[in-house]
mmCIF file of C-alpha atoms and ligand atoms in Angstrom:
data_model
loop_
_atom_site.group_PDB
_atom_site.id
_atom_site.type_symbol
_atom_site.label_atom_id
_atom_site.label_comp_id
_atom_site.label_asym_id
_atom_site.label_seq_id
_atom_site.Cartn_x
_atom_site.Cartn_y
_atom_site.Cartn_z
ATOM 1 C CA MET U 183 45.787 -56.262 45.909
ATOM 2 C CA ALA U 184 43.697 -54.580 43.249
ATOM 3 C CA THR U 185 43.928 -51.111 44.797
ATOM 4 C CA GLN U 186 47.737 -51.275 44.681
ATOM 5 C CA GLY U 187 47.882 -52.782 41.234
ATOM 6 C CA THR U 188 48.181 -49.701 39.077
ATOM 7 C CA LEU U 189 49.909 -46.375 39.261
ATOM 8 C CA ASP U 190 49.672 -43.738 36.524
ATOM 9 C CA PHE U 191 51.700 -40.641 36.072
ATOM 10 C CA ILE U 192 52.893 -38.230 33.421
ATOM 11 C CA SER U 193 56.501 -37.461 32.636
ATOM 12 C CA HIS U 194 57.232 -34.056 31.150
ATOM 13 C CA SER U 195 60.854 -34.662 30.138
ATOM 14 C CA ALA U 196 63.424 -37.380 29.570
ATOM 15 C CA ARG U 197 65.066 -36.205 32.770
ATOM 16 C CA GLN U 198 61.854 -36.739 34.721
ATOM 17 C CA THR U 199 61.427 -40.230 33.282
ATOM 18 C CA GLY U 200 64.980 -40.920 34.457
ATOM 19 C CA GLN U 201 64.110 -39.643 37.910
ATOM 20 C CA PHE U 202 61.071 -41.934 38.108
ATOM 21 C CA GLY U 203 63.352 -44.760 37.066
ATOM 22 C CA ALA U 204 65.886 -43.847 39.737
ATOM 23 C CA GLN U 205 63.161 -43.905 42.408
ATOM 24 C CA LEU U 206 62.190 -47.343 41.233
ATOM 25 C CA GLY U 207 65.798 -48.512 41.106
ATOM 26 C CA SER U 208 66.378 -47.470 44.705
ATOM 27 C CA LEU U 209 63.608 -49.868 45.775
ATOM 28 C CA LEU U 210 64.683 -52.973 43.883
ATOM 29 C CA ALA U 211 65.486 -56.267 45.581
ATOM 30 C CA PRO U 212 67.052 -59.446 44.186
ATOM 31 C CA GLY U 213 64.635 -61.263 41.901
ATOM 32 C CA ASP U 214 62.641 -58.171 40.963
ATOM 33 C CA LEU U 215 61.634 -58.098 37.321
ATOM 34 C CA ILE U 216 60.588 -54.985 35.423
ATOM 35 C CA LEU U 217 59.131 -55.204 31.940
ATOM 36 C CA LEU U 218 59.320 -52.015 29.872
ATOM 37 C CA ASP U 219 56.660 -51.769 27.166
ATOM 38 C CA GLY U 220 56.280 -48.984 24.656
ATOM 39 C CA SER U 221 56.896 -48.055 21.051
ATOM 40 C CA VAL U 222 60.283 -47.110 19.613
ATOM 41 C CA GLY U 223 61.418 -43.916 21.329
ATOM 42 C CA ALA U 224 58.835 -44.112 24.103
ATOM 43 C CA GLY U 225 61.552 -43.932 26.741
ATOM 44 C CA LYS U 226 62.267 -47.507 27.795
ATOM 45 C CA THR U 227 66.038 -47.112 27.754
ATOM 46 C CA THR U 228 65.736 -43.696 29.392
ATOM 47 C CA MET U 229 63.805 -45.334 32.229
ATOM 48 C CA ALA U 230 66.332 -48.201 32.423
ATOM 49 C CA GLN U 231 69.134 -45.639 32.731
ATOM 50 C CA GLY U 232 67.325 -44.076 35.674
ATOM 51 C CA ILE U 233 66.785 -47.472 37.283
ATOM 52 C CA ALA U 234 70.521 -48.121 37.003
ATOM 53 C CA ARG U 235 71.290 -44.783 38.638
ATOM 54 C CA GLY U 236 68.908 -45.636 41.454
ATOM 55 C CA LEU U 237 70.860 -48.836 42.008
ATOM 56 C CA GLY U 238 74.045 -46.808 42.380
ATOM 57 C CA ILE U 239 75.420 -47.715 38.971
ATOM 58 C CA SER U 240 77.660 -44.973 37.622
ATOM 59 C CA GLU U 241 78.704 -46.727 34.428
ATOM 60 C CA PRO U 242 76.692 -45.411 31.465
ATOM 61 C CA VAL U 243 73.815 -47.681 30.486
ATOM 62 C CA ILE U 244 73.539 -48.005 26.745
ATOM 63 C CA SER U 245 70.924 -49.644 24.623
ATOM 64 C CA PRO U 246 71.890 -53.312 24.570
ATOM 65 C CA SER U 247 70.173 -54.026 21.248
ATOM 66 C CA PHE U 248 72.992 -55.981 19.667
ATOM 67 C CA THR U 249 74.193 -57.803 22.744
ATOM 68 C CA ILE U 250 70.716 -58.602 24.175
ATOM 69 C CA VAL U 251 71.978 -58.637 27.780
ATOM 70 C CA ARG U 252 74.196 -56.199 29.617
ATOM 71 C CA GLU U 253 75.184 -56.596 33.225
ATOM 72 C CA TYR U 254 75.968 -53.686 35.534
ATOM 73 C CA ALA U 255 77.348 -53.796 39.073
ATOM 74 C CA GLY U 256 75.483 -51.645 41.596
ATOM 75 C CA ARG U 257 73.936 -52.117 45.024
ATOM 76 C CA LEU U 258 72.653 -55.260 43.290
ATOM 77 C CA PRO U 259 73.587 -56.522 39.854
ATOM 78 C CA LEU U 260 71.346 -55.100 37.145
ATOM 79 C CA TYR U 261 70.676 -57.183 34.060
ATOM 80 C CA HIS U 262 69.419 -54.980 31.250
ATOM 81 C CA ILE U 263 67.905 -57.064 28.480
ATOM 82 C CA ASP U 264 66.592 -55.801 25.141
ATOM 83 C CA LEU U 265 64.755 -58.405 23.096
ATOM 84 C CA TYR U 266 63.988 -56.127 20.140
ATOM 85 C CA ARG U 267 66.265 -57.973 17.765
ATOM 86 C CA LEU U 268 65.389 -61.421 18.935
ATOM 87 C CA ALA U 269 63.613 -63.249 16.141
ATOM 88 C CA PRO U 270 60.165 -64.489 17.147
ATOM 89 C CA GLY U 271 60.365 -68.083 18.270
ATOM 90 C CA SER U 272 64.121 -68.125 18.677
ATOM 91 C CA ALA U 273 65.592 -69.935 21.627
ATOM 92 C CA LEU U 274 65.726 -67.591 24.567
ATOM 93 C CA GLU U 275 67.354 -70.340 26.554
ATOM 94 C CA SER U 276 70.437 -69.671 24.463
ATOM 95 C CA ILE U 277 70.983 -66.362 26.252
ATOM 96 C CA GLY U 278 70.524 -68.096 29.613
ATOM 97 C CA ILE U 279 67.663 -65.837 30.613
ATOM 98 C CA GLU U 280 66.708 -68.037 33.559
ATOM 99 C CA ASP U 281 70.085 -67.405 35.156
ATOM 100 C CA TYR U 282 69.290 -63.710 35.224
ATOM 101 C CA LEU U 283 65.658 -64.033 36.257
ATOM 102 C CA TYR U 284 66.360 -66.269 39.198
ATOM 103 C CA GLY U 285 69.739 -64.827 40.093
ATOM 104 C CA ASP U 286 71.074 -62.355 42.622
ATOM 105 C CA GLY U 287 70.085 -59.192 40.846
ATOM 106 C CA ALA U 288 67.229 -57.227 39.340
ATOM 107 C CA VAL U 289 66.205 -57.601 35.712
ATOM 108 C CA VAL U 290 64.871 -54.961 33.332
ATOM 109 C CA ILE U 291 63.572 -56.103 29.950
ATOM 110 C CA GLU U 292 62.756 -53.971 26.908
ATOM 111 C CA TRP U 293 60.388 -55.553 24.345
ATOM 112 C CA PRO U 294 59.395 -58.306 26.798
ATOM 113 C CA ASP U 295 56.561 -59.523 24.538
ATOM 114 C CA ARG U 296 59.238 -61.468 22.652
ATOM 115 C CA ALA U 297 59.612 -63.725 25.694
ATOM 116 C CA ASP U 298 56.208 -63.772 27.365
ATOM 117 C CA ALA U 299 55.961 -67.482 27.942
ATOM 118 C CA LEU U 300 59.283 -67.699 29.753
ATOM 119 C CA LEU U 301 58.863 -64.814 32.152
ATOM 120 C CA PRO U 302 57.821 -65.177 35.782
ATOM 121 C CA ALA U 303 54.179 -64.300 36.450
ATOM 122 C CA ASP U 304 55.056 -61.793 39.162
ATOM 123 C CA HIS U 305 56.632 -58.764 37.515
ATOM 124 C CA LEU U 306 56.235 -55.020 37.385
ATOM 125 C CA GLN U 307 54.956 -53.882 34.054
ATOM 126 C CA VAL U 308 55.828 -50.349 32.954
ATOM 127 C CA ARG U 309 53.932 -49.020 29.933
ATOM 128 C CA LEU U 310 55.138 -45.860 28.281
ATOM 129 C CA HIS U 311 53.081 -43.937 25.741
ATOM 130 C CA VAL U 312 54.175 -40.943 23.718
ATOM 131 C CA THR U 313 51.657 -38.194 24.458
ATOM 132 C CA GLY U 314 53.684 -35.220 23.214
ATOM 133 C CA ASP U 315 57.147 -34.165 22.069
ATOM 134 C CA THR U 316 58.510 -34.383 25.566
ATOM 135 C CA GLN U 317 55.540 -35.872 27.364
ATOM 136 C CA ARG U 318 55.025 -39.545 28.198
ATOM 137 C CA SER U 319 52.247 -41.264 30.073
ATOM 138 C CA ILE U 320 53.639 -43.975 32.307
ATOM 139 C CA ARG U 321 51.625 -46.739 33.901
ATOM 140 C CA LEU U 322 53.005 -49.159 36.475
ATOM 141 C CA MET U 323 51.106 -52.406 36.882
ATOM 142 C CA SER U 324 51.796 -55.174 39.341
ATOM 143 C CA THR U 325 50.953 -58.807 38.739
ATOM 144 C CA GLY U 326 51.719 -60.390 42.107
ATOM 145 C CA ASP U 327 52.818 -59.813 45.693
ATOM 146 C CA GLN U 328 56.415 -58.897 44.926
ATOM 147 C CA SER U 329 55.549 -56.327 42.267
ATOM 148 C CA SER U 330 52.661 -54.965 44.349
ATOM 149 C CA ARG U 331 55.125 -54.241 47.118
ATOM 150 C CA LEU U 332 57.260 -52.297 44.655
ATOM 151 C CA ILE U 333 54.336 -50.145 43.540
ATOM 152 C CA GLU U 334 53.320 -49.533 47.117
ATOM 153 C CA GLU U 335 56.816 -48.373 48.078
ATOM 154 C CA PHE U 336 57.136 -46.328 44.921
ATOM 155 C CA ARG U 337 53.871 -44.573 45.676
ATOM 156 C CA ARG U 338 54.986 -43.844 49.202
ATOM 157 C CA GLN U 339 58.426 -42.506 48.261
ATOM 158 C CA ALA U 340 57.833 -40.779 44.939
ATOM 159 C CA LEU U 341 54.387 -39.399 45.479
ATOM 160 C CA GLY U 342 54.377 -38.993 49.224
ATOM 161 C CA ASN U 343 51.262 -40.976 50.020
HETATM 162 N N1 ATP B 77 59.262 -37.503 28.907
HETATM 163 C C1 ATP B 77 60.175 -38.233 28.243
HETATM 164 N N2 ATP B 77 60.542 -39.435 28.733
HETATM 165 C C2 ATP B 77 61.441 -40.204 28.071
HETATM 166 N N3 ATP B 77 62.061 -39.865 26.927
HETATM 167 C C3 ATP B 77 61.728 -38.674 26.404
HETATM 168 C C4 ATP B 77 60.784 -37.813 27.029
HETATM 169 N N4 ATP B 77 60.650 -36.705 26.271
HETATM 170 C C5 ATP B 77 61.473 -36.865 25.238
HETATM 171 N N5 ATP B 77 62.129 -38.042 25.297
HETATM 172 C C6 ATP B 77 63.095 -38.519 24.297
HETATM 173 O O1 ATP B 77 62.585 -39.692 23.708
HETATM 174 C C7 ATP B 77 63.649 -40.598 23.416
HETATM 175 C C8 ATP B 77 63.448 -41.903 24.171
HETATM 176 O O2 ATP B 77 64.441 -42.782 23.738
HETATM 177 P P1 ATP B 77 64.693 -44.196 24.422
HETATM 178 O O3 ATP B 77 65.920 -44.748 23.795
HETATM 179 O O4 ATP B 77 64.656 -44.081 25.901
HETATM 180 O O5 ATP B 77 63.408 -44.981 23.926
HETATM 181 P P2 ATP B 77 63.161 -46.550 23.839
HETATM 182 O O6 ATP B 77 61.753 -46.760 24.256
HETATM 183 O O7 ATP B 77 64.218 -47.273 24.604
HETATM 184 O O8 ATP B 77 63.313 -46.848 22.279
HETATM 185 P P3 ATP B 77 63.748 -48.220 21.531
HETATM 186 O O9 ATP B 77 62.492 -48.967 21.276
HETATM 187 O O10 ATP B 77 64.386 -47.730 20.284
HETATM 188 O O11 ATP B 77 64.694 -48.982 22.416
HETATM 189 C C9 ATP B 77 64.924 -39.895 23.834
HETATM 190 O O12 ATP B 77 65.466 -39.238 22.731
HETATM 191 C C10 ATP B 77 64.444 -38.903 24.879
HETATM 192 O O13 ATP B 77 65.267 -37.783 24.994
HETATM 193 MG MG1 MG B 78 65.582 -48.802 24.096
#
Protein backbone atom coordinates (compact mmCIF):
# COMPACT_ATOMS: atom_id res chain seq x y z
CA MET A 1 0.00 0.00 0.00
CA ALA A 2 1.43 3.35 -1.00
CA THR A 3 0.91 4.96 2.41
CA GLN A 4 2.98 2.21 4.06
CA GLY A 5 5.63 2.16 1.39
CA THR A 6 8.16 4.58 2.81
CA LEU A 7 9.53 5.45 6.19
CA ASP A 8 12.18 8.14 6.75
CA PHE A 9 14.19 8.84 9.80
CA ILE A 10 17.47 10.35 10.92
CA SER A 11 20.16 8.54 12.85
CA HIS A 12 22.42 10.66 15.03
CA SER A 13 25.04 8.02 15.84
CA ALA A 14 26.35 4.63 14.79
CA ARG A 15 24.77 3.27 17.95
CA GLN A 16 21.37 4.61 16.93
CA THR A 17 21.69 3.09 13.46
CA GLY A 18 22.44 -0.21 15.20
CA GLN A 19 19.36 0.20 17.35
CA PHE A 20 17.17 0.80 14.29
CA GLY A 21 18.71 -2.31 12.80
CA ALA A 22 17.99 -4.31 15.94
CA GLN A 23 14.33 -3.23 15.85
CA LEU A 24 14.15 -4.41 12.28
CA GLY A 25 15.93 -7.66 13.08
CA SER A 26 13.44 -8.47 15.82
CA LEU A 27 10.65 -8.39 13.22
CA LEU A 28 12.20 -10.58 10.54
CA ALA A 29 10.60 -13.77 9.28
CA PRO A 30 11.98 -16.51 7.02
CA GLY A 31 12.27 -15.29 3.44
CA ASP A 32 12.59 -11.62 4.34
CA LEU A 33 15.10 -9.77 2.20
CA ILE A 34 16.71 -6.46 3.12
CA LEU A 35 18.80 -4.53 0.62
CA LEU A 36 21.21 -1.99 2.11
CA ASP A 37 22.11 0.85 -0.25
CA GLY A 38 24.52 3.66 0.45
CA SER A 39 28.01 4.90 -0.26
CA VAL A 40 31.16 3.56 1.39
CA GLY A 41 30.92 4.30 5.11
CA ALA A 42 27.23 5.16 5.03
CA GLY A 43 26.50 2.58 7.70
CA LYS A 44 25.33 -0.54 5.89
CA THR A 45 27.41 -2.93 7.97
CA THR A 46 26.53 -1.01 11.13
CA MET A 47 22.85 -1.55 10.32
CA ALA A 48 23.48 -5.24 9.49
CA GLN A 49 25.17 -5.65 12.88
CA GLY A 50 22.07 -4.25 14.56
CA ILE A 51 19.82 -6.54 12.53
CA ALA A 52 21.89 -9.51 13.71
CA ARG A 53 21.56 -8.39 17.32
CA GLY A 54 17.81 -8.10 16.87
CA LEU A 55 17.77 -11.70 15.69
CA GLY A 56 19.51 -12.75 18.90
CA ILE A 57 22.90 -13.28 17.28
CA SER A 58 25.70 -12.69 19.76
CA GLU A 59 28.58 -13.60 17.46
CA PRO A 60 30.23 -10.45 16.08
CA VAL A 61 29.11 -9.59 12.56
CA ILE A 62 32.01 -8.49 10.43
CA SER A 63 32.10 -7.07 6.96
CA PRO A 64 31.96 -10.09 4.68
CA SER A 65 33.69 -8.35 1.77
CA PHE A 66 36.12 -11.12 0.93
CA THR A 67 33.85 -14.06 1.60
CA ILE A 68 30.69 -12.56 0.01
CA VAL A 69 28.35 -14.55 2.28
CA ARG A 70 28.44 -15.09 6.01
CA GLU A 71 25.88 -17.12 7.88
CA TYR A 72 24.92 -16.49 11.50
CA ALA A 73 22.68 -18.59 13.74
CA GLY A 74 20.01 -16.64 15.63
CA ARG A 75 16.27 -16.88 16.15
CA LEU A 76 16.45 -17.49 12.39
CA PRO A 77 19.55 -17.93 10.29
CA LEU A 78 20.90 -14.62 8.99
CA TYR A 79 22.72 -14.57 5.68
CA HIS A 80 24.81 -11.43 5.40
CA ILE A 81 25.92 -10.87 1.82
CA ASP A 82 28.25 -8.14 0.56
CA LEU A 83 28.50 -7.91 -3.21
CA TYR A 84 30.97 -5.02 -3.27
CA ARG A 85 33.80 -7.10 -4.67
CA LEU A 86 31.72 -9.05 -7.09
CA ALA A 87 32.77 -8.14 -10.61
CA PRO A 88 29.89 -6.82 -12.71
CA GLY A 89 28.39 -9.61 -14.75
CA SER A 90 30.02 -12.40 -12.79
CA ALA A 91 28.00 -15.49 -12.05
CA LEU A 92 26.06 -14.95 -8.87
CA GLU A 93 24.75 -18.46 -9.19
CA SER A 94 28.23 -19.57 -8.20
CA ILE A 95 27.65 -18.36 -4.64
CA GLY A 96 24.29 -20.16 -4.57
CA ILE A 97 22.38 -16.99 -3.80
CA GLU A 98 19.02 -18.62 -4.51
CA ASP A 99 19.59 -21.07 -1.67
CA TYR A 100 19.80 -18.15 0.72
CA LEU A 101 16.98 -16.11 -0.77
CA TYR A 102 14.49 -18.92 -0.72
CA GLY A 103 15.78 -20.64 2.39
CA ASP A 104 14.85 -20.74 6.05
CA GLY A 105 16.39 -17.48 7.09
CA ALA A 106 16.52 -13.75 6.47
CA VAL A 107 18.92 -12.19 4.00
CA VAL A 108 20.70 -8.84 4.21
CA ILE A 109 22.61 -7.64 1.15
CA GLU A 110 25.11 -4.79 0.91
CA TRP A 111 25.70 -3.37 -2.60
CA PRO A 112 22.63 -5.18 -3.96
CA ASP A 113 22.79 -3.29 -7.29
CA ARG A 114 25.40 -5.87 -8.33
CA ALA A 115 22.65 -8.49 -8.40
CA ASP A 116 19.46 -6.63 -9.28
CA ALA A 117 18.16 -9.01 -11.88
CA LEU A 118 18.36 -12.03 -9.60
CA LEU A 119 16.68 -10.60 -6.53
CA PRO A 120 13.05 -11.18 -5.60
CA ALA A 121 10.75 -8.26 -6.38
CA ASP A 122 9.43 -8.07 -2.83
CA HIS A 123 12.19 -6.74 -0.60
CA LEU A 124 12.79 -4.01 1.93
CA GLN A 125 15.10 -1.38 0.60
CA VAL A 126 17.13 0.62 3.12
CA ARG A 127 18.90 3.71 1.78
CA LEU A 128 21.49 5.39 3.92
CA HIS A 129 22.89 8.84 3.17
CA VAL A 130 25.70 10.60 4.97
CA THR A 131 24.28 13.92 6.15
CA GLY A 132 26.93 14.78 8.74
CA ASP A 133 29.89 13.37 10.65
CA THR A 134 27.66 11.22 12.78
CA GLN A 135 24.33 11.81 11.09
CA ARG A 136 22.68 9.56 8.51
CA SER A 137 19.35 9.85 6.79
CA ILE A 138 17.72 6.45 6.49
CA ARG A 139 14.82 5.62 4.23
CA LEU A 140 12.95 2.32 4.30
CA MET A 141 11.01 1.44 1.17
CA SER A 142 8.81 -1.56 0.60
CA THR A 143 8.19 -3.13 -2.78
CA GLY A 144 5.50 -5.70 -2.00
CA ASP A 145 3.20 -7.17 0.63
CA GLN A 146 5.90 -8.89 2.68
CA SER A 147 8.13 -5.82 2.92
CA SER A 148 5.14 -3.54 3.52
CA ARG A 149 4.27 -5.63 6.54
CA LEU A 150 7.80 -5.15 7.85
CA ILE A 151 7.59 -1.37 7.52
CA GLU A 152 4.20 -1.33 9.17
CA GLU A 153 5.46 -3.33 12.15
CA PHE A 154 8.63 -1.30 12.34
CA ARG A 155 6.62 1.91 12.43
CA ARG A 156 4.41 0.54 15.16
CA GLN A 157 7.24 -0.74 17.36
CA ALA A 158 10.02 1.78 16.80
CA LEU A 159 8.02 4.93 16.43
CA GLY A 160 4.98 4.08 18.48
CA ASN A 161 2.31 4.76 15.89
N1 LIG B 1 24.70 7.68 12.39
C1 LIG B 1 25.59 6.77 11.98
N2 LIG B 1 25.15 5.59 11.49
C2 LIG B 1 26.03 4.66 11.04
N3 LIG B 1 27.37 4.78 11.05
C3 LIG B 1 27.85 5.94 11.53
C4 LIG B 1 27.00 6.97 12.01
N4 LIG B 1 27.76 8.01 12.41
C5 LIG B 1 29.02 7.63 12.20
N5 LIG B 1 29.10 6.40 11.67
C6 LIG B 1 30.35 5.71 11.31
O1 LIG B 1 30.35 5.49 9.92
C7 LIG B 1 30.98 4.24 9.62
C8 LIG B 1 30.00 3.32 8.91
O2 LIG B 1 30.72 2.18 8.53
P1 LIG B 1 30.02 0.89 7.92
O3 LIG B 1 31.08 -0.14 7.81
O4 LIG B 1 28.79 0.55 8.69
O5 LIG B 1 29.61 1.44 6.49
P2 LIG B 1 29.26 0.63 5.17
O6 LIG B 1 28.14 1.36 4.54
O7 LIG B 1 29.04 -0.81 5.50
O8 LIG B 1 30.58 0.79 4.29
P3 LIG B 1 31.17 -0.17 3.13
O9 LIG B 1 30.59 0.31 1.85
O10 LIG B 1 32.63 0.07 3.21
O11 LIG B 1 30.79 -1.59 3.43
C9 LIG B 1 31.43 3.67 10.95
O12 LIG B 1 32.76 4.04 11.18
C10 LIG B 1 30.50 4.34 11.95
O13 LIG B 1 31.04 4.44 13.23
MG1 LIG C 1 29.89 -2.61 4.78
